[in-house]
CSV table of C-alpha atoms in Angstrom, one decimal:
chain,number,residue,atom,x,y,z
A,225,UNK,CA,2.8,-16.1,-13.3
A,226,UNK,CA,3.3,-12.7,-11.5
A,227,UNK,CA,1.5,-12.5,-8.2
A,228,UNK,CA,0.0,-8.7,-9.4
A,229,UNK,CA,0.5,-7.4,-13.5
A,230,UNK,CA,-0.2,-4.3,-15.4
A,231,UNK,CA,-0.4,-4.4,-19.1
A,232,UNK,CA,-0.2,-1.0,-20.9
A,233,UNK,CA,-2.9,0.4,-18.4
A,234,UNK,CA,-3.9,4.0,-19.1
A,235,UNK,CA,-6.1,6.0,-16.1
A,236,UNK,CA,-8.5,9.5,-16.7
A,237,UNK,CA,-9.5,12.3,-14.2
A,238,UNK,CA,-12.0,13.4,-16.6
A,239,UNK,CA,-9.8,15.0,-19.4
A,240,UNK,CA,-6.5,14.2,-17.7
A,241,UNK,CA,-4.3,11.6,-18.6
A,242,UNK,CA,-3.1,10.3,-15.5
A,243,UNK,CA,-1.3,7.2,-16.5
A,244,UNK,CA,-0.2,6.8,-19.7
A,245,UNK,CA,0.7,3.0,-20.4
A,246,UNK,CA,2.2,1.7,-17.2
A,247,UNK,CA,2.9,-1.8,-17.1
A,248,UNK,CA,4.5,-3.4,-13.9
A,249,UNK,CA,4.6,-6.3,-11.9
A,250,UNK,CA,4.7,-7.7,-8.5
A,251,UNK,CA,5.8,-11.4,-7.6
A,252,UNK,CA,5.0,-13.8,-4.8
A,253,UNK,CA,6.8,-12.2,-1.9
A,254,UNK,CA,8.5,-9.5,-2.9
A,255,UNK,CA,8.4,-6.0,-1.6
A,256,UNK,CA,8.4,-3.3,-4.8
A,257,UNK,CA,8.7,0.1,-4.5
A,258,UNK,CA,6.9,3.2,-6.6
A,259,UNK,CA,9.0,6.3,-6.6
A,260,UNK,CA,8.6,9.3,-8.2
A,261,UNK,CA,7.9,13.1,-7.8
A,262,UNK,CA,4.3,14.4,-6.5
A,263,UNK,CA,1.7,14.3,-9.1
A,264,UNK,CA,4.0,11.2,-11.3
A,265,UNK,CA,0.6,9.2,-10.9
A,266,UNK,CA,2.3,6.8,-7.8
A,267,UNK,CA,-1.1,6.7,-5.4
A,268,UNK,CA,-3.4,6.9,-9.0
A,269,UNK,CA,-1.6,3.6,-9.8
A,270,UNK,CA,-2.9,2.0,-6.6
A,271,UNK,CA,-6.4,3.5,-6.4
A,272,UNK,CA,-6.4,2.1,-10.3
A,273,UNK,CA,-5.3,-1.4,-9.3
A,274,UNK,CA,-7.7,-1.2,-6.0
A,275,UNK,CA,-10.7,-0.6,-8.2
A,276,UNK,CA,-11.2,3.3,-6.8
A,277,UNK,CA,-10.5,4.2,-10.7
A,278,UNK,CA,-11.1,2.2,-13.6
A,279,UNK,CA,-8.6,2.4,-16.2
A,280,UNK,CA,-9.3,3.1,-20.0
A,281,UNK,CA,-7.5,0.9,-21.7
A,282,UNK,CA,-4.9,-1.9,-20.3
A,283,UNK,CA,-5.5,-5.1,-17.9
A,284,UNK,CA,-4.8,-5.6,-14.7
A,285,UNK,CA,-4.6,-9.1,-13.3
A,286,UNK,CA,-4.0,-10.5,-9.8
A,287,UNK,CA,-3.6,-13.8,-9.0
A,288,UNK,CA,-4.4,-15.0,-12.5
A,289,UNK,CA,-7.7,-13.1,-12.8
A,290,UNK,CA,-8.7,-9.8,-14.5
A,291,UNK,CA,-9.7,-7.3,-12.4
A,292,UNK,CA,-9.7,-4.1,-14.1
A,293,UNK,CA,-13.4,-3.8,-14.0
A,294,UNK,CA,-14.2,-5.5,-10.6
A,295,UNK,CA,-15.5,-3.3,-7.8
A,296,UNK,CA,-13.4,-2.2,-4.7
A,297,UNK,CA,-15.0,-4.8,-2.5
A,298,UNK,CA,-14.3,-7.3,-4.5
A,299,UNK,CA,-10.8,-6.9,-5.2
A,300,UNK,CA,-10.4,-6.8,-1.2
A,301,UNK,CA,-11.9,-9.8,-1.2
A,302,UNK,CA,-9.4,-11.8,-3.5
A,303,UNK,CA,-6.5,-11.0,-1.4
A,304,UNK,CA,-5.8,-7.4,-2.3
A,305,UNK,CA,-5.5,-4.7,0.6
A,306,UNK,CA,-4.9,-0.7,0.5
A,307,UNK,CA,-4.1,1.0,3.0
A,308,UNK,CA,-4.3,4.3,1.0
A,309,UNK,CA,-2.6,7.7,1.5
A,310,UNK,CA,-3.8,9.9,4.4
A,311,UNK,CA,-4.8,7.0,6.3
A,312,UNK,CA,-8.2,7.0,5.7
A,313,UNK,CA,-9.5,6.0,9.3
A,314,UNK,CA,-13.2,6.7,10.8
A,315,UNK,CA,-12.2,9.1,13.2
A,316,UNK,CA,-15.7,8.6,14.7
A,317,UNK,CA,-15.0,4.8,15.6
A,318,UNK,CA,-12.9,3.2,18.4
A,319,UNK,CA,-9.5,1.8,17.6
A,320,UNK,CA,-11.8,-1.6,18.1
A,321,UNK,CA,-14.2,-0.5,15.1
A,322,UNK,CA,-12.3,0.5,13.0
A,323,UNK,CA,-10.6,-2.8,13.0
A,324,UNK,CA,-13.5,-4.9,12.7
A,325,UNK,CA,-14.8,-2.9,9.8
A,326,UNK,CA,-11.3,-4.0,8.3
A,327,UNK,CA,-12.9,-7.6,8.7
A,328,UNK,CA,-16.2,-6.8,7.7
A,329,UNK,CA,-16.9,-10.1,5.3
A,330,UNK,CA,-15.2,-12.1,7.6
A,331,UNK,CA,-17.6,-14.5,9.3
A,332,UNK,CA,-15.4,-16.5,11.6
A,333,UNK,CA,-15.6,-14.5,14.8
A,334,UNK,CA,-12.2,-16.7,15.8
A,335,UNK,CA,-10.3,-15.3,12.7
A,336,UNK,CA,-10.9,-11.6,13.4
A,337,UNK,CA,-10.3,-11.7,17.0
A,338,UNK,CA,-6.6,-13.9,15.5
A,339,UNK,CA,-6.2,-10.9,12.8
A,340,UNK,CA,-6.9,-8.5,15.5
A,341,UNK,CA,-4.4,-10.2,17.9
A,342,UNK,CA,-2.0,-10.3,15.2
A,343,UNK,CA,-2.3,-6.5,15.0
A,344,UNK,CA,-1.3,-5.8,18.3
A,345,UNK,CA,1.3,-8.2,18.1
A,346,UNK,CA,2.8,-5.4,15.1
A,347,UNK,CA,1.5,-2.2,17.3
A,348,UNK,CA,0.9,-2.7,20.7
A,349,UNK,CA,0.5,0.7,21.6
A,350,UNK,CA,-3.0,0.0,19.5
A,351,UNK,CA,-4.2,-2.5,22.2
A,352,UNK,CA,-3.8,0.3,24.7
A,353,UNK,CA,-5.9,2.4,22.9
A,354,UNK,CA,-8.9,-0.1,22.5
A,355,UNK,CA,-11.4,2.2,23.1
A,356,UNK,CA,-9.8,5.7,22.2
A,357,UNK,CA,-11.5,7.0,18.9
A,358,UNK,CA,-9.6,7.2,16.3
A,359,UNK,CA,-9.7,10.5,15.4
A,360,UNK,CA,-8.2,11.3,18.6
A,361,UNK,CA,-4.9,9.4,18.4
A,362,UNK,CA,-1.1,11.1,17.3
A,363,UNK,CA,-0.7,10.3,13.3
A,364,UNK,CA,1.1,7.9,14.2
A,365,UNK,CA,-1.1,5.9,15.7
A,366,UNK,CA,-3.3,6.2,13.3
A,367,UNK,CA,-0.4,5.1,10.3
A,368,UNK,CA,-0.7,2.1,12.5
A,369,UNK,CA,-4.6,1.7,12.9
A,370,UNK,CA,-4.5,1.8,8.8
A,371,UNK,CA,-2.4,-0.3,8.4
A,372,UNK,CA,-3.6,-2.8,10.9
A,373,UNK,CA,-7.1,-2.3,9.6
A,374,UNK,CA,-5.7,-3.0,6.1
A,375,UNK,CA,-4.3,-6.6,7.5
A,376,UNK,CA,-7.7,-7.4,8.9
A,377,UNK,CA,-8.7,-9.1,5.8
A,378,UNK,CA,-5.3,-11.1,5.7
A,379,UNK,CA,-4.5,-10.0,2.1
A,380,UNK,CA,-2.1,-12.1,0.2
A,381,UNK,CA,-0.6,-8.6,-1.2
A,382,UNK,CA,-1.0,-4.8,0.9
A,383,UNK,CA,-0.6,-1.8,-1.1
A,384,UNK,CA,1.0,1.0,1.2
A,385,UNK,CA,0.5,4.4,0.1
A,386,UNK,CA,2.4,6.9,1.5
A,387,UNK,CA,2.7,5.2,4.9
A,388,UNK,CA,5.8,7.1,6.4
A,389,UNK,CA,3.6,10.6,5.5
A,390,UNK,CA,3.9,13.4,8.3
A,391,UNK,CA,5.5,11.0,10.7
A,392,UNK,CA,8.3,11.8,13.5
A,393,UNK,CA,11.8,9.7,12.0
A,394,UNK,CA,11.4,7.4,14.4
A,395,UNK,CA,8.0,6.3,13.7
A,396,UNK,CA,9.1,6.2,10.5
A,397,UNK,CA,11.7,3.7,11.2
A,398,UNK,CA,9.2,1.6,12.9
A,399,UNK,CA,7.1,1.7,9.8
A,400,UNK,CA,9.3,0.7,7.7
A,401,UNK,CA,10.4,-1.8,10.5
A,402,UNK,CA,6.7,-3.8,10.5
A,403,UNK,CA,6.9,-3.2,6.6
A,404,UNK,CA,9.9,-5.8,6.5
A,405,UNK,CA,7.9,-8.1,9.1
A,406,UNK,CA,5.3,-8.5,7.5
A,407,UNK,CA,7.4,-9.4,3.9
A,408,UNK,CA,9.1,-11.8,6.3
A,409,UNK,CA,6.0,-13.1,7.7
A,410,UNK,CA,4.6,-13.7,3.7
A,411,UNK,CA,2.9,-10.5,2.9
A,412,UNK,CA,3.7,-9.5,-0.9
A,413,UNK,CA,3.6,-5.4,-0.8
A,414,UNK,CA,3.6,-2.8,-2.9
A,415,UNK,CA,4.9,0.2,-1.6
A,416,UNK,CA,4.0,3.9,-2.9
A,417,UNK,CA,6.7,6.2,-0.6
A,418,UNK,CA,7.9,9.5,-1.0
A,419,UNK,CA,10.7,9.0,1.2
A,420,UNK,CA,12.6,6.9,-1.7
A,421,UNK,CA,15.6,6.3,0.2
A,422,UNK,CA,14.2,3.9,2.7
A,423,UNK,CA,11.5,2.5,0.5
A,424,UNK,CA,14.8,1.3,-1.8
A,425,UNK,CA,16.2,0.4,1.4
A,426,UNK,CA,13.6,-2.6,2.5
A,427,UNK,CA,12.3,-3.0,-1.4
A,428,UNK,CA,13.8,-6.1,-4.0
A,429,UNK,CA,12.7,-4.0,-6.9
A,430,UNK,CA,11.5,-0.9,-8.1
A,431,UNK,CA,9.7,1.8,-10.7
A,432,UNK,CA,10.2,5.3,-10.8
A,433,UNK,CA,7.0,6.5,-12.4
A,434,UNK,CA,7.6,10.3,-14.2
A,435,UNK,CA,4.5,11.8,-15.6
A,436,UNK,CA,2.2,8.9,-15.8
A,437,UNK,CA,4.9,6.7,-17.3
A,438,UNK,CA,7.6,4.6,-16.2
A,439,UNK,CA,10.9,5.8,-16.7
A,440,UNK,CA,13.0,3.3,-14.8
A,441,UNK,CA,12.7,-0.3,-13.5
A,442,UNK,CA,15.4,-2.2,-11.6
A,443,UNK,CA,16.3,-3.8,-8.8
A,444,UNK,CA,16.7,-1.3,-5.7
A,445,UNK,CA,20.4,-2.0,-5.3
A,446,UNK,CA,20.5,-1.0,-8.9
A,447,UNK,CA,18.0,2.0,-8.2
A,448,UNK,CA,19.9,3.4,-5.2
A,449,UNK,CA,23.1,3.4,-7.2
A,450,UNK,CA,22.0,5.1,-10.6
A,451,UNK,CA,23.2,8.5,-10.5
A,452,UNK,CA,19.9,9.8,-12.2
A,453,UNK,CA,17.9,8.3,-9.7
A,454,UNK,CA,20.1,9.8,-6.6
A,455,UNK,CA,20.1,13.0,-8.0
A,456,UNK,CA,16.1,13.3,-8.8
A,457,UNK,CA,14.9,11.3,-5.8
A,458,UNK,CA,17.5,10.4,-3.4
A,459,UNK,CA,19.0,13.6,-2.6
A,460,UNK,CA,22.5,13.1,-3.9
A,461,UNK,CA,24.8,15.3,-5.9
């Protein structure tokens, strides 16, 4: 049984179909990519799967339970993070808040200190910024307060969207870095990237969604050498 599945799942905003029977799925610790154009329906996918949108028609089940209808906080709850386009921090928060509101069903004061720890063990420039709120850090810092924040929970599968967004190249070689450490640590992600070059270049498999729909699925080997693919996405001739 796949760690995450969509069946046929078909997402709205209002009149406009967004997704239009996309059917994937994610096994037990394996990094897969979602590439496609702006507006293909990549970051709609994950706000469907996280619960932000409900979908019309389809299922969507993770870890052998349907979740199509569950509510945000419950699909964090069963193991599912998002750390969702544009960061989403509380810029009105220290970098110390905003991590414990990553943890905030977490009873076990020994478990979010560890997860915090753990953290700073990725970013350390984080622990020097403790206190620092966190609308005042680079974009960087903030990629990694997100994603940090979105490990506070200890999700058995992190949804990444657009994480290398507005970043310096090397930052976004250090993203992508921490995005192959935590695969090898035992974090199952799914990956949402623009930059489809190096999200094929740390991803097993992958889906090139096109107008709501998937066009392609392979395996990112496969992906990077499909002359359609490099010529729409890759920027090859």
């Amino acid at each position: 049984m796949s760690l995450l599945s969509l069946t046929d799942v078909h997402s709205y905003y209002g009149h406009i179909h967004a997704l239009k029977g996309v059917s994937l799925t994610v096994e037990q610790g394996e990094i897969v990519t979602l590439i496609g154009s702006n507006g293909a329906g990549k970051s709609t996918t994950l706000r469907t799967i996280s619960g932000m949108m409900r979908p019309r028609q389809g299922q969507i089940q993770f870890a052998g339970r349907e979740i199509s209808r569950m509510e945000p906080h419950a699909v964090v709850l069963d193991g599912l993070g998002h750390v969702p386009e544009g960061r989403g921090i509380f810029p009105k928060l220290t970098v110390r808040e905003n991590l414990e509101m990553g943890a905030f069903t977490v009873n076990d004061p020994v478990a979010v200190r560890e997860r915090m720890d753990y953290g700073f063990e990725l970013f350390p420039r984080l622990k020097e910024r403790l206190g620092q709120y966190g609308g005042t850090l680079s974009g960087g810092e903030q990629q990694m307060l997100a994603i940090a924040r979105g490990l506070m929970m200890n999700p058995s599968l992190l949804m990444l969207d657009e994480p290398s967004m507005g970043l310096a190249p090397v930052l976004v070689e250090l993203i992508f870095d921490i995005v192959k450490i935590l695969n090898d640590k035992g974090t199952t992600i799914l990956l949402v990237e623009q930059n489809a070059l190096m999200a094929l270049s740390v991803a097993h498999r992958g889906y090139v969604l096109q107008n709501g729909e998937i066009v392609v699925s392979d395996t990112a080997a496969n992906l990077r050498s499909n002359e359609s693919v490099q010529k729409a996405y890759l920027g090859m001739s």
